[in-house]
mmCIF file of C-alpha atoms and ligand atoms in Angstrom:
data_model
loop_
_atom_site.group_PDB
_atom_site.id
_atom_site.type_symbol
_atom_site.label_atom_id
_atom_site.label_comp_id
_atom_site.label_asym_id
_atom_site.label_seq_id
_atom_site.Cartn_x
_atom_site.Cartn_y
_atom_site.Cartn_z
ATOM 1 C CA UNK A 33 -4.456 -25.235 -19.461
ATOM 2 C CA UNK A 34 -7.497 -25.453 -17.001
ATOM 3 C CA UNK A 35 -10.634 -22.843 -17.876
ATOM 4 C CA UNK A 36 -9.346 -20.029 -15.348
ATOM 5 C CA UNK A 37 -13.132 -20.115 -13.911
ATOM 6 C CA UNK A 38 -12.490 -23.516 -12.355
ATOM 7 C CA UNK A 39 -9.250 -22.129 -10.629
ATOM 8 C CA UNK A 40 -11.001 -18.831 -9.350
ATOM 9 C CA UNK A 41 -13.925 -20.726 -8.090
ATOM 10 C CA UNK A 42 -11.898 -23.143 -6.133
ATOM 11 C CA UNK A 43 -9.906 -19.554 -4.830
ATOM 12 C CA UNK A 44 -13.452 -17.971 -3.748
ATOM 13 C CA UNK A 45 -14.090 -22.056 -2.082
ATOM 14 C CA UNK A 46 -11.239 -21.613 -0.210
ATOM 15 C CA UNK A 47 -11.764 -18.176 0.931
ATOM 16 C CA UNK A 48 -14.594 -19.652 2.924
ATOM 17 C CA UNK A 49 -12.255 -21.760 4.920
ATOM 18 C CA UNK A 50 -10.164 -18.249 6.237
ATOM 19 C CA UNK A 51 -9.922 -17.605 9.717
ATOM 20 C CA UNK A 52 -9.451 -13.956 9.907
ATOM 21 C CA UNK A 53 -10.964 -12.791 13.246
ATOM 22 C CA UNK A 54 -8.389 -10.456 13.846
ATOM 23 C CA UNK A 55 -7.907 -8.264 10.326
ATOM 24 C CA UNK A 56 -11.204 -9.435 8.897
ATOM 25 C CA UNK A 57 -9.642 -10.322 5.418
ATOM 26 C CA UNK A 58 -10.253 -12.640 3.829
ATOM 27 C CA UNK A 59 -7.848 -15.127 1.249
ATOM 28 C CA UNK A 60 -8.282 -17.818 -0.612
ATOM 29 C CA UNK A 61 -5.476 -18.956 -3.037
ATOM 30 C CA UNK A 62 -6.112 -22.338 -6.180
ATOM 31 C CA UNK A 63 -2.699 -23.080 -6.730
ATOM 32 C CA UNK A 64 -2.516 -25.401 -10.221
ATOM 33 C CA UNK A 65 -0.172 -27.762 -9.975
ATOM 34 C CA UNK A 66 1.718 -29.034 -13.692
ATOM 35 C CA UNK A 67 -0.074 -32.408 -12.523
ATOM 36 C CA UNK A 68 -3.150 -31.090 -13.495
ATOM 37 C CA UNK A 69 -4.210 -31.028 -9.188
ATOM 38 C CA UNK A 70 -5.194 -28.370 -7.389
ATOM 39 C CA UNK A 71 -3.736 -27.012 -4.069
ATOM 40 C CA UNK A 72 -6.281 -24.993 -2.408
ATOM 41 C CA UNK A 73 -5.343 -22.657 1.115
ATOM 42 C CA UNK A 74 -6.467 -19.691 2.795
ATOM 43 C CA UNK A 75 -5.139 -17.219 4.960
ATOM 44 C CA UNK A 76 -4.709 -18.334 8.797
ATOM 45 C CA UNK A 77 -4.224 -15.471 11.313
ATOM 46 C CA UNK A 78 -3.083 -15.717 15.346
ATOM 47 C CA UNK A 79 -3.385 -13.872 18.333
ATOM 48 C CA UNK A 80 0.082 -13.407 17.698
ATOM 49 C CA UNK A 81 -0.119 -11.420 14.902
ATOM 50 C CA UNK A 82 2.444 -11.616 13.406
ATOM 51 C CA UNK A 83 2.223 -15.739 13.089
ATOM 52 C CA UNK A 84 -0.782 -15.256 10.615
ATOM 53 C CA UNK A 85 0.161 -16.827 7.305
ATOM 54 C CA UNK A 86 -1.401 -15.770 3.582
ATOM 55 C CA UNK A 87 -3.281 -17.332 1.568
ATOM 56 C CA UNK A 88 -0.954 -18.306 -1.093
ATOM 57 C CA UNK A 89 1.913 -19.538 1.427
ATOM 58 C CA UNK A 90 -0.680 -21.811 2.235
ATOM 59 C CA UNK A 91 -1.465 -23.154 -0.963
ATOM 60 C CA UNK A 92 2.085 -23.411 -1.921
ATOM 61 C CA UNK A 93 3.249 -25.419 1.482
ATOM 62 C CA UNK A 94 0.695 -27.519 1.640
ATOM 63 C CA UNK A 95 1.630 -28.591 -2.538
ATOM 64 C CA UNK A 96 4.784 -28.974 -1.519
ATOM 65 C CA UNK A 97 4.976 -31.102 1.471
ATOM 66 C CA UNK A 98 2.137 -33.574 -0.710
ATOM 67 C CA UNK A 99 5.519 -33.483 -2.945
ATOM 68 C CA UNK A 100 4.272 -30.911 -5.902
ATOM 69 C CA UNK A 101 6.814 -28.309 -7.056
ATOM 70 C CA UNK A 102 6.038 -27.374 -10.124
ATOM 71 C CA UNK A 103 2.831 -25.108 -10.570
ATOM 72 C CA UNK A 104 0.961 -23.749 -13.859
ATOM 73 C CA UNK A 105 -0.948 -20.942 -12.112
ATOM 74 C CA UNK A 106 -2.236 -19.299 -8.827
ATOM 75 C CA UNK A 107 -5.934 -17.780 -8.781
ATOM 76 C CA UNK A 108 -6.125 -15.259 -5.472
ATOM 77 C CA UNK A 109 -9.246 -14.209 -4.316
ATOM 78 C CA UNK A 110 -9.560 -11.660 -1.494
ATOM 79 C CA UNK A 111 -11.189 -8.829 0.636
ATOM 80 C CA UNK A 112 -12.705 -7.899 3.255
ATOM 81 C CA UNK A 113 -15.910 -10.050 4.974
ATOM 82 C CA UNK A 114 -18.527 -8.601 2.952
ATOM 83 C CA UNK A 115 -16.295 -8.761 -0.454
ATOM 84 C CA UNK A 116 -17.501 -4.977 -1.090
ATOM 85 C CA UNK A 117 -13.750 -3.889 -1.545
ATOM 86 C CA UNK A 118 -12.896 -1.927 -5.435
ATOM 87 C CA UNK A 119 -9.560 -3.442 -5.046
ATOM 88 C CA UNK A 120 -8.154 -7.055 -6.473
ATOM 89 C CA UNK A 121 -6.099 -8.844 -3.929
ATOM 90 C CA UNK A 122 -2.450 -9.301 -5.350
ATOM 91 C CA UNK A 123 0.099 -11.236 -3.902
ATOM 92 C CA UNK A 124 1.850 -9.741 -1.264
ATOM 93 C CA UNK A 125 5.686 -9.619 -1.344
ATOM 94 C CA UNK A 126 7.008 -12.367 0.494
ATOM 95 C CA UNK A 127 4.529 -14.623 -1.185
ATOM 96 C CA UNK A 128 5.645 -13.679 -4.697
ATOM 97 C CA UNK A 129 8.908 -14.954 -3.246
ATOM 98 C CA UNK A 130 7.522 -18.036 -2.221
ATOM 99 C CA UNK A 131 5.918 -18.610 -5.202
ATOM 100 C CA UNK A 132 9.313 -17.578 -7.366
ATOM 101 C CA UNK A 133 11.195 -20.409 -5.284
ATOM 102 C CA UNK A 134 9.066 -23.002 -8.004
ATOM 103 C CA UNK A 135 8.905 -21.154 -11.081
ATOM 104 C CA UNK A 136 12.621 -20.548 -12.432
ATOM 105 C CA UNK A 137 11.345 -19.471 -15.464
ATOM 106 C CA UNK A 138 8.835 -17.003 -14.328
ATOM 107 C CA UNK A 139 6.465 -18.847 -16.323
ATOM 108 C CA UNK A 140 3.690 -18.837 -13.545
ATOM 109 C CA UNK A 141 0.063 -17.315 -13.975
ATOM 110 C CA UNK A 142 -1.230 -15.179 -11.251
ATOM 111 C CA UNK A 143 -4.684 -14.270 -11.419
ATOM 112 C CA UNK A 144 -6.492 -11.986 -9.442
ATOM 113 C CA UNK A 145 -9.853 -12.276 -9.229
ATOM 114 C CA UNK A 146 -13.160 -9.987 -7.611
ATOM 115 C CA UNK A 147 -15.755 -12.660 -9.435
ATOM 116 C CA UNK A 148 -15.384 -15.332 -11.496
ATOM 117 C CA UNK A 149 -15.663 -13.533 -14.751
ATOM 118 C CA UNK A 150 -14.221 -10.143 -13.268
ATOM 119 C CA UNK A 151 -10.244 -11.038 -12.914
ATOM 120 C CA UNK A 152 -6.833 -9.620 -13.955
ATOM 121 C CA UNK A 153 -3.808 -11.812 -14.958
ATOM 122 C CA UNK A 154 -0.545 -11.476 -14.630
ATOM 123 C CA UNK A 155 2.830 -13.795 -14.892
ATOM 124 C CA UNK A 156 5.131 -13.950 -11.765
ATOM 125 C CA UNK A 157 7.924 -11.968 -13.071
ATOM 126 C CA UNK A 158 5.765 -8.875 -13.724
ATOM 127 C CA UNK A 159 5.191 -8.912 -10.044
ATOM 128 C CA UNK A 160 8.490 -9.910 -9.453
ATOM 129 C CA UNK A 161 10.774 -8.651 -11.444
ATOM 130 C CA UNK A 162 14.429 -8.950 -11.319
ATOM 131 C CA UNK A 163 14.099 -11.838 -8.706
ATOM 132 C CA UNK A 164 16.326 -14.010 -6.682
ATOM 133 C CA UNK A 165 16.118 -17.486 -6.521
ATOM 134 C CA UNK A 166 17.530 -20.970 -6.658
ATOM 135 C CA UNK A 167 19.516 -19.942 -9.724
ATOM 136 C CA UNK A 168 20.841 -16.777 -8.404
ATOM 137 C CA UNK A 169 22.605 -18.691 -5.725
ATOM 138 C CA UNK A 170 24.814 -21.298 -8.346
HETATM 139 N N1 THU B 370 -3.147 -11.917 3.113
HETATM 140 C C1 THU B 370 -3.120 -13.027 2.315
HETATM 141 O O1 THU B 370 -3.691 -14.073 2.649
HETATM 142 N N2 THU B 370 -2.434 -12.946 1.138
HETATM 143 C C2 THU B 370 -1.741 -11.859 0.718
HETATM 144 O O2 THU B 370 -1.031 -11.936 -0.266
HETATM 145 C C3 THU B 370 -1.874 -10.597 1.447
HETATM 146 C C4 THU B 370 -2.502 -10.666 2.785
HETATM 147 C C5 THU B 370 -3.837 -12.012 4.395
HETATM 148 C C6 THU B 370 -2.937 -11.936 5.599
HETATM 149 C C7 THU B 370 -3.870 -11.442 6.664
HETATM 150 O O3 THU B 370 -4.534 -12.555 7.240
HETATM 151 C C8 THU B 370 -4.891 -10.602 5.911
HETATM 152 O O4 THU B 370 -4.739 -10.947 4.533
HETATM 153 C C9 THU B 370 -4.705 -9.112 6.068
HETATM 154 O O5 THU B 370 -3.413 -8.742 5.800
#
């Protein structure tokens, strides 16, 4: 397993990428892939609202469609511009779904991070619990 700093730096890297001119909040997701890669992506709002996609979703398509499915651990870093929020960012709901799609086991690492040594972790199915996915459908 990776040193969790290396993962929540390369969160807090791509949080500087996030084009938030609408809410002002800012995402950046390390998605580590069982390769031993990691998938980086931020959040990318639209005039359109509602079009704006998270963080995480980003990290997880862009894995996917290199061909990675199977991740290790996500590091989320987020708030607003000037980072002065109390709160940790966490997964919102239909990214914890996302992210269940490739974890059947609930195995995954979520960490949540306000500074690299200031962070919370958590595994998917604590977030999720009781989940649907792939399985639930054979
Ligand atoms: N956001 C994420 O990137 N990840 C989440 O899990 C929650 C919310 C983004 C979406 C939007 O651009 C901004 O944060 C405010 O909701």
């Amino acid at each position: 397993m990776l040193d969790y700093k290396v993962l929540i730096e390369a969160a807090f890297e791509a949080r500087r990428n996030a084009y938030a001119p609408y809410s002002h909040y800012r995402v950046g997701a390390a998605l580590l892939c069982k390769d031993g890669t990691i998938v980086k992506g931020c959040n990318v709002e639209n005039a359109s609202y509602g079009l704006s996609n998270c963080a995480e979703r980003t990290a997880v398509f862009k894995a996917v469609s290199e061909g990675k499915t199977r991740f290790e651990a996500i590091a989320v870093a987020g708030g607003p511009d000037d980072m002065q929020s109390k709160d940790y960012a966490y997964p919102c709901g239909a990214c914890r779904q996302v992210l269940r799609e490739f974890c059947p086991p609930m195995q995954l690492k979520v960490i949540v991070a306000r500074a690299v040594d200031d962070y919370k972790e958590y595994r998917l199915s604590e977030l999720l619990p009781d989940s649907f996915g792939p399985d639930s459908l054979v």
